[in-house]
Amino acid sequence: MTEHEASDGRSGVARRVARNGNGKAPQLGGNGHRPVTRAMILAAGEGTRMRPLTDRMPKPMVPIAGRPLLEHTIENLAEAGVREIAINLHAHAGVIADHLGDGSRFGVKITYSFEPRLLGTAGAVKALEHFFAGGPFFVVYGDVFARLDLGQLVQHHRDRHALATIALRRPDDVTQCGIVEQDDDGWITGFTEKPASVEDETDTWANGGVYVLEPGILRHIPDGIEQDFGRDVFPALVRTGRAIAGFRADGGCWDIGSMGRLRQVDLLFRSSGLASPRRQSIGRAVGEYLTKVAGAVDSLDRGCIVRAAELLLDARARGRRIYIIGNGGSASTASHMAADLSRAALETDGLPLNCRCLSDSMAIVSAWGNDVGFDSVFERQLTQLVEPGDVLVAISASGNSPNILAAVELARTHGAYVLGFSGFGGGLLAKMADVAIVVASSEYGPVEDLHLLLNHLLAAVMRRLDRRQVEEREEIEDDEPAFAAAAAGL
């Protein structure tokens, strides 16, 4: 940041004070609910405090986690819905323009504004007044690493009908910057530069270098002269009772004003301590989903899984067939399971396993569906195939799919055994199956995840047992497999 930037007042700190001295509420700026799709990134500073690093690159291009600071800023804006960004340039202008290009790889359009003479933070925005005429816009300082939720900042701005809203941060040292005073309702009422002390340092806040502004604020910035928001524009507006709101974004903004601060932020980001709002939301969603899946895994009935394995192993030992059915995602699981169980049996160098998925043939499924009805696509196939002692593996997340239940009913009338995979409390399938494994979830994702896990688990059991173990059953008779004998004793 250059010396003239340091006098901007952006490092000012906010604390609560009384209402405006004249006793009047701030004048409100018209706002509406127009989307914020444009932004200005102030990147013209010379970065004197970070030399020698900034002798060869502009400060907004310093690396954080191996990527330029500007890339992080642009991505944060794009995630908030910004589609057009203006960037002012001065020192090392070509480095920024050559690296960012037209912005298309970030999903935005970038316009550059070169300043032969520095115009200050507000003067730079005033020079592009036509660019910001259409509605509210963001202003972000190029040497600020921001990870606040810009959507919340905009909502605060709209709720207050403010002319300008400033994101506030907690300062490291209040004596090294100004303080931004706020009334009890959060309106900014004044600025105090570098106080010797404050009454309550825990309730002091610094300007975070991220704003939401209404186009009307540009009428208060003179043309053609150097003007800064914190030093010139905001204090003048506050004195006339204009509506300047403060949004407390604790832990959301960091001024990369020194090499020490750059190292601090870089380490925090690499440790995921400064994840973007989108990344934080993604992380929460990932954690919540995995917690649901883990809970469903923990609630699986191990005894039912053992009985399911016994049922499949008995069918293999007796040379019976295994048929697997399912719809949609469950059809994919059924196909996967047929392949895994067949291969697992071969890998043990033991008895073969005759395993077939009835969801695989689109020609057969569509023929029966078209000619008879979708509810009969599996039942009609089984009518020609199933024999006593065979096993039908029926996979239905809800447990109530009509074509699954029709096939189950037919299998039972033909003397076949039924292994059912379901969720959502089990449905009718859990009541009709000889062995029912019900996933304790009412969401399709976790239910289908665990059905695939059960496939892999049963295939793993098949691989672990050699021929002797498969054949080692208590007096396996042709008319009563060991599973049936064991089930009768339960």
Tab-separated table of C-alpha atoms in Angstrom:
chain	number	residue	atom	x	y	z
A	1	MET	CA	0.000	0.000	0.000
A	2	THR	CA	1.457	3.452	-0.894
A	3	GLU	CA	1.653	6.225	1.687
A	4	HIS	CA	-1.370	7.964	0.219
A	5	GLU	CA	-3.274	4.694	0.538
A	6	ALA	CA	-2.244	4.407	4.174
A	7	SER	CA	-3.958	7.722	4.867
A	8	ASP	CA	-7.189	6.357	3.419
A	9	GLY	CA	-8.663	5.513	6.811
A	10	ARG	CA	-9.457	1.988	5.609
A	11	SER	CA	-7.641	0.684	8.661
A	12	GLY	CA	-10.126	2.574	10.813
A	13	VAL	CA	-11.826	0.778	13.663
A	14	ALA	CA	-15.498	0.845	14.681
A	15	ARG	CA	-16.936	1.008	18.203
A	16	ARG	CA	-20.416	1.770	19.469
A	17	VAL	CA	-21.141	5.432	20.391
A	18	ALA	CA	-24.289	7.520	20.801
A	19	ARG	CA	-26.580	8.478	17.926
A	20	ASN	CA	-25.579	11.265	15.534
A	21	GLY	CA	-24.749	14.468	17.339
A	22	ASN	CA	-27.640	16.289	15.701
A	23	GLY	CA	-30.030	13.649	17.083
A	24	LYS	CA	-31.251	12.749	13.610
A	25	ALA	CA	-31.273	9.343	12.022
A	26	PRO	CA	-29.000	8.961	8.973
A	27	GLN	CA	-30.441	9.843	5.593
A	28	LEU	CA	-31.242	6.608	3.750
A	29	GLY	CA	-30.161	5.785	0.224
A	30	GLY	CA	-32.588	4.084	-2.179
A	31	ASN	CA	-31.554	0.486	-2.663
A	32	GLY	CA	-34.145	-1.977	-3.945
A	33	HIS	CA	-33.203	-5.597	-4.638
A	34	ARG	CA	-31.102	-5.407	-7.763
A	35	PRO	CA	-28.518	-8.177	-7.993
A	36	VAL	CA	-24.917	-7.178	-7.365
A	37	THR	CA	-23.164	-8.305	-10.549
A	38	ARG	CA	-20.370	-5.716	-10.839
A	39	ALA	CA	-17.317	-5.002	-8.730
A	40	MET	CA	-14.197	-2.852	-8.570
A	41	ILE	CA	-10.868	-4.226	-7.367
A	42	LEU	CA	-8.422	-1.488	-6.383
A	43	ALA	CA	-5.024	-2.732	-7.551
A	44	ALA	CA	-3.064	0.426	-8.450
A	45	GLY	CA	-0.998	0.742	-5.253
A	46	GLU	CA	2.794	0.444	-5.294
A	47	GLY	CA	3.119	-1.736	-2.190
A	48	THR	CA	6.070	0.120	-0.666
A	49	ARG	CA	5.754	-1.667	2.686
A	50	MET	CA	6.325	-5.054	1.074
A	51	ARG	CA	9.520	-4.349	-0.811
A	52	PRO	CA	11.620	-5.999	-2.152
A	53	LEU	CA	8.844	-8.475	-3.090
A	54	THR	CA	6.809	-5.721	-4.754
A	55	ASP	CA	9.813	-4.442	-6.737
A	56	ARG	CA	8.991	-7.120	-9.296
A	57	MET	CA	5.244	-7.603	-8.864
A	58	PRO	CA	2.212	-5.572	-7.749
A	59	LYS	CA	1.068	-6.274	-4.216
A	60	PRO	CA	-2.303	-7.765	-5.307
A	61	MET	CA	-0.294	-10.473	-7.105
A	62	VAL	CA	1.571	-11.719	-4.016
A	63	PRO	CA	1.066	-15.476	-3.611
A	64	ILE	CA	-1.241	-17.023	-1.042
A	65	ALA	CA	-1.222	-20.817	-1.027
A	66	GLY	CA	0.676	-20.726	-4.318
A	67	ARG	CA	-1.814	-18.487	-6.150
A	68	PRO	CA	-1.960	-14.693	-6.607
A	69	LEU	CA	-4.096	-12.804	-4.102
A	70	LEU	CA	-6.133	-11.355	-6.989
A	71	GLU	CA	-7.233	-14.820	-8.093
A	72	HIS	CA	-8.678	-15.514	-4.643
A	73	THR	CA	-10.500	-12.164	-4.711
A	74	ILE	CA	-11.951	-12.729	-8.175
A	75	GLU	CA	-13.130	-16.228	-7.291
A	76	ASN	CA	-14.794	-14.945	-4.123
A	77	LEU	CA	-16.631	-12.296	-6.135
A	78	ALA	CA	-17.631	-14.782	-8.835
A	79	GLU	CA	-19.035	-17.148	-6.205
A	80	ALA	CA	-21.208	-14.261	-4.976
A	81	GLY	CA	-22.681	-13.745	-8.460
A	82	VAL	CA	-20.424	-10.994	-9.804
A	83	ARG	CA	-20.001	-11.242	-13.578
A	84	GLU	CA	-18.163	-8.020	-14.509
A	85	ILE	CA	-15.104	-6.675	-12.689
A	86	ALA	CA	-13.141	-3.465	-13.203
A	87	ILE	CA	-9.514	-3.343	-12.027
A	88	ASN	CA	-7.489	-0.134	-11.853
A	89	LEU	CA	-3.771	-0.441	-12.643
A	90	HIS	CA	-0.622	1.597	-12.101
A	91	ALA	CA	2.488	-0.155	-10.794
A	92	HIS	CA	3.433	-3.291	-12.789
A	93	ALA	CA	0.193	-2.947	-14.741
A	94	GLY	CA	1.221	-5.466	-17.394
A	95	VAL	CA	1.812	-8.212	-14.834
A	96	ILE	CA	-1.816	-8.126	-13.722
A	97	ALA	CA	-3.387	-7.762	-17.174
A	98	ASP	CA	-1.202	-10.460	-18.717
A	99	HIS	CA	-1.974	-12.929	-15.928
A	100	LEU	CA	-5.725	-12.399	-15.608
A	101	GLY	CA	-6.515	-11.717	-19.270
A	102	ASP	CA	-10.183	-11.092	-19.990
A	103	GLY	CA	-11.285	-13.042	-16.912
A	104	SER	CA	-13.101	-15.749	-18.843
A	105	ARG	CA	-11.289	-18.573	-17.023
A	106	PHE	CA	-12.804	-17.267	-13.784
A	107	GLY	CA	-16.275	-16.924	-15.265
A	108	VAL	CA	-16.174	-13.117	-15.288
A	109	LYS	CA	-15.432	-10.260	-17.686
A	110	ILE	CA	-12.564	-7.983	-16.629
A	111	THR	CA	-12.211	-4.322	-17.633
A	112	TYR	CA	-8.909	-2.564	-16.919
A	113	SER	CA	-8.463	1.105	-16.043
A	114	PHE	CA	-4.875	2.361	-16.214
A	115	GLU	CA	-3.993	5.370	-14.031
A	116	PRO	CA	-0.895	7.330	-15.133
A	117	ARG	CA	-1.471	9.361	-11.963
A	118	LEU	CA	-2.937	7.687	-8.899
A	119	LEU	CA	-6.508	8.836	-8.272
A	120	GLY	CA	-7.004	7.361	-4.818
A	121	THR	CA	-9.499	4.681	-3.895
A	122	ALA	CA	-12.611	6.791	-4.496
A	123	GLY	CA	-11.168	8.652	-7.474
A	124	ALA	CA	-10.482	5.342	-9.208
A	125	VAL	CA	-14.146	4.340	-8.875
A	126	LYS	CA	-15.332	7.798	-9.951
A	127	ALA	CA	-13.288	7.467	-13.159
A	128	LEU	CA	-15.476	4.469	-14.065
A	129	GLU	CA	-18.776	6.048	-13.032
A	130	HIS	CA	-20.488	4.880	-16.231
A	131	PHE	CA	-19.510	1.269	-15.442
A	132	PHE	CA	-21.364	1.319	-12.117
A	133	ALA	CA	-24.508	3.217	-13.133
A	134	GLY	CA	-26.799	0.191	-13.239
A	135	GLY	CA	-27.092	-0.780	-9.574
A	136	PRO	CA	-25.218	-1.576	-6.356
A	137	PHE	CA	-21.647	-2.811	-6.690
A	138	PHE	CA	-18.756	-4.155	-4.648
A	139	VAL	CA	-15.460	-2.388	-4.051
A	140	VAL	CA	-12.615	-4.595	-2.798
A	141	TYR	CA	-9.114	-3.388	-1.969
A	142	GLY	CA	-6.530	-5.313	-3.940
A	143	ASP	CA	-4.353	-5.985	-0.896
A	144	VAL	CA	-7.209	-7.469	1.156
A	145	PHE	CA	-7.693	-11.197	1.506
A	146	ALA	CA	-11.446	-11.474	2.061
A	147	ARG	CA	-13.282	-14.604	3.092
A	148	LEU	CA	-16.496	-13.069	4.366
A	149	ASP	CA	-19.883	-14.120	3.014
A	150	LEU	CA	-20.576	-11.437	0.418
A	151	GLY	CA	-24.207	-12.508	0.229
A	152	GLN	CA	-24.663	-11.632	3.913
A	153	LEU	CA	-22.910	-8.307	3.330
A	154	VAL	CA	-25.338	-7.482	0.514
A	155	GLN	CA	-28.337	-8.546	2.583
A	156	HIS	CA	-27.210	-6.298	5.453
A	157	HIS	CA	-26.824	-3.435	2.988
A	158	ARG	CA	-30.339	-3.999	1.616
A	159	ASP	CA	-31.944	-4.425	5.018
A	160	ARG	CA	-30.515	-1.051	6.063
A	161	HIS	CA	-31.282	0.659	2.722
A	162	ALA	CA	-27.793	2.089	3.032
A	163	LEU	CA	-25.953	4.308	0.579
A	164	ALA	CA	-22.761	2.432	1.479
A	165	THR	CA	-21.978	-0.559	3.680
A	166	ILE	CA	-18.469	-1.179	4.982
A	167	ALA	CA	-17.283	-4.635	6.054
A	168	LEU	CA	-15.548	-4.280	9.414
A	169	ARG	CA	-12.741	-6.326	10.915
A	170	ARG	CA	-11.059	-6.482	14.300
A	171	PRO	CA	-7.706	-4.614	14.282
A	172	ASP	CA	-4.403	-5.913	15.579
A	173	ASP	CA	-3.476	-2.559	17.172
A	174	VAL	CA	-6.085	0.192	17.526
A	175	THR	CA	-3.401	2.819	18.162
A	176	GLN	CA	-2.001	2.334	14.662
A	177	CYS	CA	-5.194	3.178	12.779
A	178	GLY	CA	-8.318	5.290	12.968
A	179	ILE	CA	-11.524	4.122	14.571
A	180	VAL	CA	-14.893	4.148	12.876
A	181	GLU	CA	-17.583	5.097	15.347
A	182	GLN	CA	-21.014	3.463	15.247
A	183	ASP	CA	-24.280	4.300	16.948
A	184	ASP	CA	-26.397	1.736	18.761
A	185	ASP	CA	-28.064	0.699	15.501
A	186	GLY	CA	-24.796	0.071	13.685
A	187	TRP	CA	-24.762	3.225	11.539
A	188	ILE	CA	-21.309	4.758	11.157
A	189	THR	CA	-21.261	8.188	12.792
A	190	GLY	CA	-17.625	9.245	12.671
A	191	PHE	CA	-13.932	8.447	12.318
A	192	THR	CA	-11.139	8.929	14.847
A	193	GLU	CA	-7.566	8.564	13.610
A	194	LYS	CA	-5.066	6.544	15.702
A	195	PRO	CA	-6.495	6.985	19.209
A	196	ALA	CA	-4.145	6.645	22.152
A	197	SER	CA	-6.675	4.322	23.742
A	198	VAL	CA	-10.308	3.216	23.515
A	199	GLU	CA	-12.802	2.428	26.236
A	200	ASP	CA	-13.427	-1.137	25.072
A	201	GLU	CA	-10.930	-2.727	22.697
A	202	THR	CA	-13.118	-5.825	22.440
A	203	ASP	CA	-15.790	-3.737	20.702
A	204	THR	CA	-13.583	-1.909	18.206
A	205	TRP	CA	-13.613	-2.647	14.516
A	206	ALA	CA	-11.468	-1.738	11.519
A	207	ASN	CA	-12.523	-1.014	7.960
A	208	GLY	CA	-12.120	-4.364	6.168
A	209	GLY	CA	-11.564	-2.912	2.702
A	210	VAL	CA	-14.737	-4.459	1.237
A	211	TYR	CA	-17.760	-2.276	0.442
A	212	VAL	CA	-21.202	-2.447	-1.112
A	213	LEU	CA	-22.009	0.918	-2.689
A	214	GLU	CA	-25.006	2.455	-4.392
A	215	PRO	CA	-24.350	4.381	-7.636
A	216	GLY	CA	-25.657	7.503	-5.902
A	217	ILE	CA	-22.484	7.707	-3.826
A	218	LEU	CA	-20.541	8.653	-6.951
A	219	ARG	CA	-22.276	12.056	-6.988
A	220	HIS	CA	-20.389	12.842	-3.802
A	221	ILE	CA	-16.940	12.222	-5.329
A	222	PRO	CA	-15.360	15.177	-7.177
A	223	ASP	CA	-14.084	14.612	-10.729
A	224	GLY	CA	-10.429	14.543	-11.672
A	225	ILE	CA	-8.799	14.847	-8.247
A	226	GLU	CA	-7.358	12.302	-5.847
A	227	GLN	CA	-10.022	11.117	-3.412
A	228	ASP	CA	-10.029	8.320	-0.863
A	229	PHE	CA	-13.105	6.682	0.625
A	230	GLY	CA	-11.899	6.500	4.222
A	231	ARG	CA	-10.116	9.837	4.333
A	232	ASP	CA	-12.426	11.987	2.223
A	233	VAL	CA	-15.711	10.513	1.017
A	234	PHE	CA	-17.054	8.520	3.971
A	235	PRO	CA	-16.311	11.185	6.642
A	236	ALA	CA	-17.991	13.850	4.484
A	237	LEU	CA	-21.077	11.699	4.010
A	238	VAL	CA	-21.311	10.931	7.727
A	239	ARG	CA	-21.125	14.640	8.576
A	240	THR	CA	-24.149	15.289	6.345
A	241	GLY	CA	-26.145	12.413	7.853
A	242	ARG	CA	-25.903	10.061	4.870
A	243	ALA	CA	-26.525	6.364	5.523
A	244	ILE	CA	-23.205	4.533	5.927
A	245	ALA	CA	-23.692	1.111	7.542
A	246	GLY	CA	-21.106	-1.114	9.190
A	247	PHE	CA	-21.172	-4.915	8.772
A	248	ARG	CA	-19.133	-6.774	11.365
A	249	ALA	CA	-17.299	-9.552	9.537
A	250	ASP	CA	-15.115	-10.918	12.305
A	251	GLY	CA	-12.481	-13.207	10.804
A	252	GLY	CA	-13.504	-12.326	7.267
A	253	CYS	CA	-10.954	-9.745	6.064
A	254	TRP	CA	-7.172	-9.507	6.316
A	255	ASP	CA	-5.084	-6.561	5.148
A	256	ILE	CA	-1.960	-8.013	3.475
A	257	GLY	CA	0.067	-4.952	4.420
A	258	SER	CA	3.345	-6.567	5.458
A	259	MET	CA	5.462	-9.640	4.867
A	260	GLY	CA	4.572	-10.891	8.333
A	261	ARG	CA	0.850	-10.654	7.630
A	262	LEU	CA	1.331	-12.332	4.232
A	263	ARG	CA	3.043	-15.319	5.888
A	264	GLN	CA	0.329	-15.478	8.571
A	265	VAL	CA	-2.545	-15.524	6.080
A	266	ASP	CA	-0.742	-17.952	3.796
A	267	LEU	CA	-0.295	-20.445	6.639
A	268	LEU	CA	-3.892	-20.034	7.801
A	269	PHE	CA	-5.243	-20.605	4.314
A	270	ARG	CA	-3.082	-23.675	3.733
A	271	SER	CA	-4.453	-25.139	6.966
A	272	SER	CA	-8.005	-24.457	5.706
A	273	GLY	CA	-8.527	-21.873	8.419
A	274	LEU	CA	-9.580	-19.301	5.818
A	275	ALA	CA	-11.706	-21.363	3.498
A	276	SER	CA	-13.992	-19.380	1.219
A	277	PRO	CA	-17.713	-19.270	2.073
A	278	ARG	CA	-18.408	-21.720	-0.733
A	279	ARG	CA	-15.654	-24.044	0.462
A	280	GLN	CA	-16.960	-23.811	4.010
A	281	SER	CA	-20.467	-24.670	2.803
A	282	ILE	CA	-19.108	-27.559	0.758
A	283	GLY	CA	-17.131	-28.773	3.762
A	284	ARG	CA	-20.209	-28.678	5.966
A	285	ALA	CA	-22.261	-30.540	3.355
A	286	VAL	CA	-19.532	-33.170	3.000
A	287	GLY	CA	-19.308	-33.617	6.753
A	288	GLU	CA	-23.063	-33.880	7.187
A	289	TYR	CA	-23.410	-36.445	4.414
A	290	LEU	CA	-20.529	-38.601	5.636
A	291	THR	CA	-21.967	-38.472	9.153
A	292	LYS	CA	-25.283	-39.776	7.820
A	293	VAL	CA	-23.564	-42.578	5.920
A	294	ALA	CA	-21.426	-43.509	8.939
A	295	GLY	CA	-24.509	-43.598	11.132
A	296	ALA	CA	-26.284	-45.850	8.653
A	297	VAL	CA	-23.265	-48.181	8.531
A	298	ASP	CA	-23.164	-48.402	12.315
A	299	SER	CA	-26.850	-49.312	12.446
A	300	LEU	CA	-26.615	-52.224	9.981
A	301	ASP	CA	-27.842	-55.523	11.409
A	302	ARG	CA	-24.718	-57.731	11.325
A	303	GLY	CA	-26.782	-60.813	11.958
A	304	CYS	CA	-28.883	-60.178	8.848
A	305	ILE	CA	-25.715	-59.689	6.810
A	306	VAL	CA	-24.349	-63.052	8.019
A	307	ARG	CA	-27.622	-64.749	7.104
A	308	ALA	CA	-27.524	-63.081	3.670
A	309	ALA	CA	-24.022	-64.460	3.097
A	310	GLU	CA	-25.152	-67.911	4.193
A	311	LEU	CA	-28.068	-67.762	1.758
A	312	LEU	CA	-25.769	-66.951	-1.181
A	313	LEU	CA	-23.147	-69.513	-0.176
A	314	ASP	CA	-25.782	-72.231	0.143
A	315	ALA	CA	-27.076	-71.427	-3.332
A	316	ARG	CA	-23.544	-71.648	-4.674
A	317	ALA	CA	-22.859	-74.951	-2.911
A	318	ARG	CA	-26.040	-76.469	-4.306
A	319	GLY	CA	-25.583	-75.144	-7.836
A	320	ARG	CA	-28.631	-72.907	-7.648
A	321	ARG	CA	-29.010	-69.631	-9.552
A	322	ILE	CA	-29.014	-66.122	-8.145
A	323	TYR	CA	-31.136	-63.436	-9.842
A	324	ILE	CA	-30.740	-59.743	-8.981
A	325	ILE	CA	-33.214	-56.951	-9.757
A	326	GLY	CA	-33.472	-53.200	-9.185
A	327	ASN	CA	-34.652	-49.943	-10.780
A	328	GLY	CA	-32.675	-46.783	-11.556
A	329	GLY	CA	-29.640	-46.508	-9.303
A	330	SER	CA	-30.588	-49.864	-7.816
A	331	ALA	CA	-30.419	-51.367	-11.314
A	332	SER	CA	-26.797	-50.233	-11.490
A	333	THR	CA	-26.153	-51.810	-8.099
A	334	ALA	CA	-27.846	-55.019	-9.264
A	335	SER	CA	-25.632	-55.190	-12.359
A	336	HIS	CA	-22.557	-54.394	-10.273
A	337	MET	CA	-23.465	-57.082	-7.771
A	338	ALA	CA	-23.941	-59.768	-10.432
A	339	ALA	CA	-20.471	-59.011	-11.796
A	340	ASP	CA	-18.800	-58.860	-8.369
A	341	LEU	CA	-20.323	-62.050	-6.969
A	342	SER	CA	-19.550	-64.050	-10.119
A	343	ARG	CA	-15.958	-62.878	-10.195
A	344	ALA	CA	-15.505	-63.383	-6.446
A	345	ALA	CA	-16.592	-67.005	-6.811
A	346	LEU	CA	-14.062	-67.576	-9.602
A	347	GLU	CA	-11.219	-65.949	-7.684
A	348	THR	CA	-11.508	-68.503	-4.867
A	349	ASP	CA	-10.854	-71.368	-7.272
A	350	GLY	CA	-13.947	-72.952	-5.849
A	351	LEU	CA	-17.439	-73.709	-6.997
A	352	PRO	CA	-18.877	-71.534	-9.754
A	353	LEU	CA	-21.727	-69.117	-9.056
A	354	ASN	CA	-24.527	-68.712	-11.573
A	355	CYS	CA	-25.463	-65.064	-11.026
A	356	ARG	CA	-27.592	-62.932	-13.370
A	357	CYS	CA	-28.965	-59.375	-13.310
A	358	LEU	CA	-32.446	-59.086	-14.822
A	359	SER	CA	-32.131	-55.291	-15.166
A	360	ASP	CA	-29.293	-55.499	-17.697
A	361	SER	CA	-31.105	-56.166	-20.973
A	362	MET	CA	-32.766	-52.995	-22.189
A	363	ALA	CA	-34.350	-54.945	-25.007
A	364	ILE	CA	-36.078	-57.378	-22.639
A	365	VAL	CA	-37.026	-54.757	-20.033
A	366	SER	CA	-38.436	-52.350	-22.635
A	367	ALA	CA	-40.259	-55.162	-24.470
A	368	TRP	CA	-42.113	-56.349	-21.376
A	369	GLY	CA	-42.639	-52.773	-20.230
A	370	ASN	CA	-44.127	-51.748	-23.566
A	371	ASP	CA	-46.203	-54.871	-24.206
A	372	VAL	CA	-47.424	-55.729	-20.712
A	373	GLY	CA	-46.492	-52.923	-18.322
A	374	PHE	CA	-43.508	-51.836	-16.304
A	375	ASP	CA	-44.825	-53.493	-13.166
A	376	SER	CA	-44.261	-56.880	-14.843
A	377	VAL	CA	-40.762	-56.479	-16.353
A	378	PHE	CA	-39.059	-58.684	-13.730
A	379	GLU	CA	-41.952	-61.009	-12.959
A	380	ARG	CA	-42.273	-62.047	-16.623
A	381	GLN	CA	-38.554	-62.806	-16.868
A	382	LEU	CA	-38.568	-64.870	-13.663
A	383	THR	CA	-41.569	-66.873	-14.816
A	384	GLN	CA	-39.343	-68.515	-17.442
A	385	LEU	CA	-36.256	-68.858	-15.241
A	386	VAL	CA	-36.745	-69.290	-11.500
A	387	GLU	CA	-36.702	-72.727	-9.876
A	388	PRO	CA	-37.046	-73.958	-6.294
A	389	GLY	CA	-33.945	-73.193	-4.211
A	390	ASP	CA	-32.841	-70.275	-6.379
A	391	VAL	CA	-32.249	-66.889	-4.742
A	392	LEU	CA	-33.754	-63.564	-5.797
A	393	VAL	CA	-31.853	-60.498	-4.582
A	394	ALA	CA	-34.368	-57.635	-4.697
A	395	ILE	CA	-32.984	-54.105	-4.336
A	396	SER	CA	-35.418	-51.250	-3.698
A	397	ALA	CA	-34.558	-48.140	-1.684
A	398	SER	CA	-38.182	-47.561	-0.705
A	399	GLY	CA	-39.018	-51.256	-0.443
A	400	ASN	CA	-42.269	-50.566	-2.259
A	401	SER	CA	-41.466	-50.617	-5.989
A	402	PRO	CA	-44.384	-52.470	-7.640
A	403	ASN	CA	-42.278	-54.375	-10.175
A	404	ILE	CA	-39.905	-55.513	-7.404
A	405	LEU	CA	-42.742	-56.716	-5.184
A	406	ALA	CA	-44.401	-58.567	-8.094
A	407	ALA	CA	-41.154	-60.429	-8.780
A	408	VAL	CA	-40.717	-61.237	-5.091
A	409	GLU	CA	-44.221	-62.681	-4.899
A	410	LEU	CA	-43.613	-64.878	-7.941
A	411	ALA	CA	-40.226	-66.070	-6.631
A	412	ARG	CA	-41.777	-67.131	-3.332
A	413	THR	CA	-44.595	-69.054	-5.063
A	414	HIS	CA	-41.935	-70.935	-7.072
A	415	GLY	CA	-39.979	-71.985	-3.982
A	416	ALA	CA	-37.133	-69.491	-4.357
A	417	TYR	CA	-35.572	-67.596	-1.462
A	418	VAL	CA	-35.607	-63.784	-1.330
A	419	LEU	CA	-32.865	-61.486	-0.072
A	420	GLY	CA	-34.133	-57.914	0.182
A	421	PHE	CA	-32.122	-54.663	0.320
A	422	SER	CA	-34.151	-51.582	1.238
A	423	GLY	CA	-34.235	-48.398	3.324
A	424	PHE	CA	-36.938	-45.955	4.427
A	425	GLY	CA	-38.096	-48.366	7.130
A	426	GLY	CA	-38.026	-51.409	4.845
A	427	GLY	CA	-41.381	-51.108	3.085
A	428	LEU	CA	-43.301	-54.210	2.004
A	429	LEU	CA	-40.094	-55.801	0.719
A	430	ALA	CA	-38.739	-56.192	4.260
A	431	LYS	CA	-41.890	-58.105	5.232
A	432	MET	CA	-41.843	-60.398	2.178
A	433	ALA	CA	-38.128	-61.285	2.087
A	434	ASP	CA	-36.602	-64.319	3.801
A	435	VAL	CA	-33.647	-62.118	4.765
A	436	ALA	CA	-34.136	-58.343	4.816
A	437	ILE	CA	-31.310	-55.837	5.252
A	438	VAL	CA	-32.850	-52.418	5.902
A	439	VAL	CA	-30.619	-49.330	5.811
A	440	ALA	CA	-31.571	-46.928	8.603
A	441	SER	CA	-31.987	-43.848	6.419
A	442	SER	CA	-34.776	-41.997	4.636
A	443	GLU	CA	-32.507	-40.460	1.993
A	444	TYR	CA	-31.846	-42.184	-1.302
A	445	GLY	CA	-28.138	-41.321	-1.389
A	446	PRO	CA	-27.074	-43.056	1.848
A	447	VAL	CA	-29.477	-45.954	1.228
A	448	GLU	CA	-28.054	-46.635	-2.241
A	449	ASP	CA	-24.497	-46.107	-0.971
A	450	LEU	CA	-24.957	-48.839	1.613
A	451	HIS	CA	-26.584	-51.210	-0.846
A	452	LEU	CA	-23.417	-50.995	-2.925
A	453	LEU	CA	-21.340	-51.429	0.231
A	454	LEU	CA	-23.319	-54.594	1.024
A	455	ASN	CA	-22.529	-55.894	-2.453
A	456	HIS	CA	-18.820	-55.397	-1.873
A	457	LEU	CA	-19.065	-56.892	1.601
A	458	LEU	CA	-20.802	-60.054	0.369
A	459	ALA	CA	-18.308	-60.363	-2.499
A	460	ALA	CA	-15.480	-60.078	0.032
A	461	VAL	CA	-17.019	-62.924	2.047
A	462	MET	CA	-17.233	-65.009	-1.126
A	463	ARG	CA	-13.523	-64.418	-1.810
A	464	ARG	CA	-12.437	-65.422	1.683
A	465	LEU	CA	-14.061	-68.854	1.628
A	466	ASP	CA	-12.369	-71.646	-0.298
A	467	ARG	CA	-14.081	-74.712	-1.774
A	468	ARG	CA	-13.821	-76.716	1.455
A	469	GLN	CA	-15.451	-73.950	3.494
A	470	VAL	CA	-18.221	-73.427	0.955
A	471	GLU	CA	-19.046	-77.132	0.954
A	472	GLU	CA	-18.699	-77.402	4.747
A	473	ARG	CA	-22.396	-77.313	5.686
A	474	GLU	CA	-24.331	-79.359	8.141
A	475	GLU	CA	-25.750	-82.204	6.064
A	476	ILE	CA	-26.719	-80.120	3.025
A	477	GLU	CA	-29.674	-81.890	1.470
A	478	ASP	CA	-31.026	-81.194	-1.971
A	479	ASP	CA	-34.415	-80.287	-0.595
A	480	GLU	CA	-33.255	-78.234	2.420
A	481	PRO	CA	-30.209	-75.973	2.232
A	482	ALA	CA	-28.360	-75.143	5.420
A	483	PHE	CA	-29.813	-71.625	5.401
A	484	ALA	CA	-33.350	-73.016	5.528
A	485	ALA	CA	-32.459	-75.397	8.358
A	486	ALA	CA	-30.817	-72.602	10.309
A	487	ALA	CA	-33.740	-70.252	9.653
A	488	ALA	CA	-36.168	-72.870	10.931
A	489	GLY	CA	-34.306	-72.964	14.217
A	490	LEU	CA	-34.368	-69.204	14.720
